[in-house]
Amino acid sequence: MTRLWAGALVLGAMATLSVRAQTPEPGAPPATSATPSAPPAPYQPKFAGDPARSESEAQALGYMRVVLRAQREYKKRHNKFAESLPALAGTGSLTKRMARSNERGDYTVGFRNQKDGFILIMTPKQMDSEHRSFYAEEDGVIHGDDQKAADANSPKVK
């Protein structure tokens, strides 16, 4: 029984010390839980050779790859490319939700069908060092530009 009471006293003393350590001294400014925001951590590539410069670019490029794969699969099944993103929904891993909205985070999706092809564009809402514009056609090559809207003449994204 003595051990039980001794253990309870030790726990009580530890709790009291913990509360006292968290209580500010008289006259001290109140403690705030907000800490100064640290600069964002540098982008960590998702795979070897990842060409993205930021999380936003990684998401935009990932979306483009999903659409491009869906178009290849659609073409194999139907002997033509889909005429719209909603027509691609359910092909490959492109979901109805992904095809329905043209807003993808920091980017806006542009899709245009052409005779025997299509153009897929990802335009950043704000062009800066972490938000390039992207462009792809039916050949599946993604082009990027950090100065203007990307097009077929923009540098290839690796």
PDB file of C-alpha atoms in Angstrom:
ATOM      1  CA  MET A   1       0.000   0.000   0.000  1.00  0.00           C
ATOM      2  CA  THR A   2       2.886   2.340   0.773  1.00  0.00           C
ATOM      3  CA  ARG A   3       4.324   1.826  -2.712  1.00  0.00           C
ATOM      4  CA  LEU A   4       0.959   2.685  -4.260  1.00  0.00           C
ATOM      5  CA  TRP A   5       0.770   5.981  -2.341  1.00  0.00           C
ATOM      6  CA  ALA A   6       4.392   6.796  -3.132  1.00  0.00           C
ATOM      7  CA  GLY A   7       3.736   6.262  -6.852  1.00  0.00           C
ATOM      8  CA  ALA A   8       0.652   8.491  -6.711  1.00  0.00           C
ATOM      9  CA  LEU A   9       2.634  11.234  -4.955  1.00  0.00           C
ATOM     10  CA  VAL A  10       5.388  11.089  -7.579  1.00  0.00           C
ATOM     11  CA  LEU A  11       2.865  11.338 -10.422  1.00  0.00           C
ATOM     12  CA  GLY A  12       1.107  14.243  -8.705  1.00  0.00           C
ATOM     13  CA  ALA A  13       4.391  16.082  -8.201  1.00  0.00           C
ATOM     14  CA  MET A  14       5.338  15.573 -11.852  1.00  0.00           C
ATOM     15  CA  ALA A  15       1.965  16.933 -13.020  1.00  0.00           C
ATOM     16  CA  THR A  16       2.347  20.005 -10.795  1.00  0.00           C
ATOM     17  CA  LEU A  17       5.849  20.692 -12.120  1.00  0.00           C
ATOM     18  CA  SER A  18       4.612  20.300 -15.683  1.00  0.00           C
ATOM     19  CA  VAL A  19       1.802  22.843 -15.157  1.00  0.00           C
ATOM     20  CA  ARG A  20       4.178  25.278 -13.452  1.00  0.00           C
ATOM     21  CA  ALA A  21       6.672  24.970 -16.304  1.00  0.00           C
ATOM     22  CA  GLN A  22       3.931  25.927 -18.779  1.00  0.00           C
ATOM     23  CA  THR A  23       2.602  28.861 -16.709  1.00  0.00           C
ATOM     24  CA  PRO A  24       4.250  32.175 -17.648  1.00  0.00           C
ATOM     25  CA  GLU A  25       5.921  34.233 -14.980  1.00  0.00           C
ATOM     26  CA  PRO A  26       4.038  37.328 -13.768  1.00  0.00           C
ATOM     27  CA  GLY A  27       4.610  40.223 -16.162  1.00  0.00           C
ATOM     28  CA  ALA A  28       5.750  37.945 -19.005  1.00  0.00           C
ATOM     29  CA  PRO A  29       4.007  38.398 -22.373  1.00  0.00           C
ATOM     30  CA  PRO A  30       1.419  35.735 -23.118  1.00  0.00           C
ATOM     31  CA  ALA A  31       2.715  32.725 -24.994  1.00  0.00           C
ATOM     32  CA  THR A  32       1.393  32.213 -28.495  1.00  0.00           C
ATOM     33  CA  SER A  33       1.095  28.940 -30.303  1.00  0.00           C
ATOM     34  CA  ALA A  34       1.854  30.573 -33.642  1.00  0.00           C
ATOM     35  CA  THR A  35       5.441  30.218 -34.701  1.00  0.00           C
ATOM     36  CA  PRO A  36       6.985  32.320 -37.419  1.00  0.00           C
ATOM     37  CA  SER A  37       6.394  30.589 -40.725  1.00  0.00           C
ATOM     38  CA  ALA A  38       9.462  28.999 -42.159  1.00  0.00           C
ATOM     39  CA  PRO A  39      10.145  29.273 -45.873  1.00  0.00           C
ATOM     40  CA  PRO A  40       8.672  26.353 -47.793  1.00  0.00           C
ATOM     41  CA  ALA A  41      10.928  23.343 -48.079  1.00  0.00           C
ATOM     42  CA  PRO A  42      12.539  22.912 -51.495  1.00  0.00           C
ATOM     43  CA  TYR A  43      10.707  20.582 -53.870  1.00  0.00           C
ATOM     44  CA  GLN A  44      11.586  16.914 -53.434  1.00  0.00           C
ATOM     45  CA  PRO A  45      11.486  15.025 -56.767  1.00  0.00           C
ATOM     46  CA  LYS A  46       8.900  12.230 -56.876  1.00  0.00           C
ATOM     47  CA  PHE A  47      11.021   9.893 -59.032  1.00  0.00           C
ATOM     48  CA  ALA A  48      14.403   9.777 -60.754  1.00  0.00           C
ATOM     49  CA  GLY A  49      14.429  12.357 -63.538  1.00  0.00           C
ATOM     50  CA  ASP A  50      11.334  14.200 -62.227  1.00  0.00           C
ATOM     51  CA  PRO A  51      11.226  17.444 -64.264  1.00  0.00           C
ATOM     52  CA  ALA A  52       8.850  19.272 -61.891  1.00  0.00           C
ATOM     53  CA  ARG A  53      10.108  22.341 -60.035  1.00  0.00           C
ATOM     54  CA  SER A  54       7.332  22.388 -57.421  1.00  0.00           C
ATOM     55  CA  GLU A  55       4.444  20.355 -56.009  1.00  0.00           C
ATOM     56  CA  SER A  56       2.075  22.304 -58.267  1.00  0.00           C
ATOM     57  CA  GLU A  57       4.064  21.409 -61.357  1.00  0.00           C
ATOM     58  CA  ALA A  58       4.273  17.774 -60.259  1.00  0.00           C
ATOM     59  CA  GLN A  59       0.480  17.662 -59.978  1.00  0.00           C
ATOM     60  CA  ALA A  60      -0.020  19.372 -63.351  1.00  0.00           C
ATOM     61  CA  LEU A  61       2.443  17.039 -65.091  1.00  0.00           C
ATOM     62  CA  GLY A  62       0.858  14.026 -63.390  1.00  0.00           C
ATOM     63  CA  TYR A  63      -2.566  15.075 -64.649  1.00  0.00           C
ATOM     64  CA  MET A  64      -1.193  15.497 -68.168  1.00  0.00           C
ATOM     65  CA  ARG A  65       0.354  12.026 -68.079  1.00  0.00           C
ATOM     66  CA  VAL A  66      -2.970  10.523 -66.976  1.00  0.00           C
ATOM     67  CA  VAL A  67      -4.806  12.271 -69.844  1.00  0.00           C
ATOM     68  CA  LEU A  68      -2.151  11.271 -72.391  1.00  0.00           C
ATOM     69  CA  ARG A  69      -2.293   7.608 -71.288  1.00  0.00           C
ATOM     70  CA  ALA A  70      -6.095   7.688 -71.416  1.00  0.00           C
ATOM     71  CA  GLN A  71      -5.991   9.104 -74.951  1.00  0.00           C
ATOM     72  CA  ARG A  72      -3.596   6.335 -76.093  1.00  0.00           C
ATOM     73  CA  GLU A  73      -5.894   3.699 -74.598  1.00  0.00           C
ATOM     74  CA  TYR A  74      -9.004   5.352 -76.058  1.00  0.00           C
ATOM     75  CA  LYS A  75      -7.376   5.432 -79.510  1.00  0.00           C
ATOM     76  CA  LYS A  76      -6.565   1.698 -79.286  1.00  0.00           C
ATOM     77  CA  ARG A  77     -10.195   0.900 -78.439  1.00  0.00           C
ATOM     78  CA  HIS A  78     -11.973   3.317 -80.806  1.00  0.00           C
ATOM     79  CA  ASN A  79      -9.404   3.948 -83.545  1.00  0.00           C
ATOM     80  CA  LYS A  80      -9.620   7.689 -82.869  1.00  0.00           C
ATOM     81  CA  PHE A  81      -8.820  10.144 -80.080  1.00  0.00           C
ATOM     82  CA  ALA A  82     -11.522  11.309 -77.687  1.00  0.00           C
ATOM     83  CA  GLU A  83     -13.063  14.629 -78.666  1.00  0.00           C
ATOM     84  CA  SER A  84     -13.328  15.899 -75.086  1.00  0.00           C
ATOM     85  CA  LEU A  85     -12.081  15.183 -71.600  1.00  0.00           C
ATOM     86  CA  PRO A  86     -15.510  13.962 -70.398  1.00  0.00           C
ATOM     87  CA  ALA A  87     -15.462  11.422 -73.268  1.00  0.00           C
ATOM     88  CA  LEU A  88     -12.218  10.062 -71.765  1.00  0.00           C
ATOM     89  CA  ALA A  89     -13.697   9.578 -68.283  1.00  0.00           C
ATOM     90  CA  GLY A  90     -13.357   5.969 -67.198  1.00  0.00           C
ATOM     91  CA  THR A  91     -10.509   5.314 -69.624  1.00  0.00           C
ATOM     92  CA  GLY A  92      -7.325   4.299 -67.860  1.00  0.00           C
ATOM     93  CA  SER A  93      -7.164   6.078 -64.528  1.00  0.00           C
ATOM     94  CA  LEU A  94      -8.948   9.252 -65.680  1.00  0.00           C
ATOM     95  CA  THR A  95     -12.017   9.644 -63.473  1.00  0.00           C
ATOM     96  CA  LYS A  96     -15.233  11.528 -64.207  1.00  0.00           C
ATOM     97  CA  ARG A  97     -14.277  14.088 -61.569  1.00  0.00           C
ATOM     98  CA  MET A  98     -10.878  14.659 -63.200  1.00  0.00           C
ATOM     99  CA  ALA A  99     -12.501  15.087 -66.618  1.00  0.00           C
ATOM    100  CA  ARG A 100     -15.366  17.290 -65.442  1.00  0.00           C
ATOM    101  CA  SER A 101     -13.416  20.247 -64.024  1.00  0.00           C
ATOM    102  CA  ASN A 102     -10.880  22.377 -65.824  1.00  0.00           C
ATOM    103  CA  GLU A 103      -9.472  23.648 -62.501  1.00  0.00           C
ATOM    104  CA  ARG A 104      -6.523  21.606 -61.262  1.00  0.00           C
ATOM    105  CA  GLY A 105      -4.976  23.316 -58.223  1.00  0.00           C
ATOM    106  CA  ASP A 106      -2.768  26.176 -59.397  1.00  0.00           C
ATOM    107  CA  TYR A 107      -3.514  25.317 -63.046  1.00  0.00           C
ATOM    108  CA  THR A 108      -6.322  25.567 -65.571  1.00  0.00           C
ATOM    109  CA  VAL A 109      -6.738  22.748 -68.091  1.00  0.00           C
ATOM    110  CA  GLY A 110      -7.290  23.477 -71.751  1.00  0.00           C
ATOM    111  CA  PHE A 111      -8.337  20.739 -74.180  1.00  0.00           C
ATOM    112  CA  ARG A 112      -9.061  21.064 -77.877  1.00  0.00           C
ATOM    113  CA  ASN A 113      -9.651  18.299 -80.372  1.00  0.00           C
ATOM    114  CA  GLN A 114      -8.252  18.525 -83.876  1.00  0.00           C
ATOM    115  CA  LYS A 115      -8.582  16.423 -86.954  1.00  0.00           C
ATOM    116  CA  ASP A 116      -6.808  13.180 -86.000  1.00  0.00           C
ATOM    117  CA  GLY A 117      -5.501  14.631 -82.748  1.00  0.00           C
ATOM    118  CA  PHE A 118      -5.859  16.906 -79.765  1.00  0.00           C
ATOM    119  CA  ILE A 119      -4.070  19.596 -77.793  1.00  0.00           C
ATOM    120  CA  LEU A 120      -3.786  19.524 -74.009  1.00  0.00           C
ATOM    121  CA  ILE A 121      -2.638  22.673 -72.202  1.00  0.00           C
ATOM    122  CA  MET A 122      -1.976  23.375 -68.526  1.00  0.00           C
ATOM    123  CA  THR A 123      -1.880  27.104 -67.809  1.00  0.00           C
ATOM    124  CA  PRO A 124      -0.746  28.296 -64.382  1.00  0.00           C
ATOM    125  CA  LYS A 125      -2.910  30.832 -62.613  1.00  0.00           C
ATOM    126  CA  GLN A 126       0.341  32.632 -61.822  1.00  0.00           C
ATOM    127  CA  MET A 127       3.448  32.274 -63.983  1.00  0.00           C
ATOM    128  CA  ASP A 128       6.621  32.213 -61.880  1.00  0.00           C
ATOM    129  CA  SER A 129       9.678  30.067 -61.195  1.00  0.00           C
ATOM    130  CA  GLU A 130       7.495  27.302 -59.719  1.00  0.00           C
ATOM    131  CA  HIS A 131       4.686  27.422 -62.302  1.00  0.00           C
ATOM    132  CA  ARG A 132       5.563  26.833 -65.963  1.00  0.00           C
ATOM    133  CA  SER A 133       2.905  26.400 -68.628  1.00  0.00           C
ATOM    134  CA  PHE A 134       2.665  22.988 -70.328  1.00  0.00           C
ATOM    135  CA  TYR A 135       1.543  21.765 -73.742  1.00  0.00           C
ATOM    136  CA  ALA A 136       1.093  18.315 -75.308  1.00  0.00           C
ATOM    137  CA  GLU A 137      -0.381  16.836 -78.460  1.00  0.00           C
ATOM    138  CA  GLU A 138      -1.229  13.321 -79.566  1.00  0.00           C
ATOM    139  CA  ASP A 139       2.476  12.430 -79.850  1.00  0.00           C
ATOM    140  CA  GLY A 140       2.566  12.454 -76.023  1.00  0.00           C
ATOM    141  CA  VAL A 141       5.530  14.831 -75.755  1.00  0.00           C
ATOM    142  CA  ILE A 142       5.088  17.431 -73.011  1.00  0.00           C
ATOM    143  CA  HIS A 143       6.525  20.888 -73.679  1.00  0.00           C
ATOM    144  CA  GLY A 144       7.021  23.561 -71.027  1.00  0.00           C
ATOM    145  CA  ASP A 145       7.677  27.277 -70.958  1.00  0.00           C
ATOM    146  CA  ASP A 146       8.364  29.594 -68.016  1.00  0.00           C
ATOM    147  CA  GLN A 147       7.982  32.842 -69.981  1.00  0.00           C
ATOM    148  CA  LYS A 148       4.761  32.429 -71.973  1.00  0.00           C
ATOM    149  CA  ALA A 149       2.033  29.948 -72.846  1.00  0.00           C
ATOM    150  CA  ALA A 150       3.710  26.725 -73.924  1.00  0.00           C
ATOM    151  CA  ASP A 151       3.251  25.441 -77.466  1.00  0.00           C
ATOM    152  CA  ALA A 152       4.709  22.822 -79.806  1.00  0.00           C
ATOM    153  CA  ASN A 153       7.876  24.942 -80.189  1.00  0.00           C
ATOM    154  CA  SER A 154       8.520  25.202 -76.439  1.00  0.00           C
ATOM    155  CA  PRO A 155      11.318  23.113 -74.931  1.00  0.00           C
ATOM    156  CA  LYS A 156      10.482  19.488 -74.204  1.00  0.00           C
ATOM    157  CA  VAL A 157       9.999  18.612 -70.551  1.00  0.00           C
ATOM    158  CA  LYS A 158      12.139  15.615 -69.685  1.00  0.00           C
TER     159      LYS A 158
END
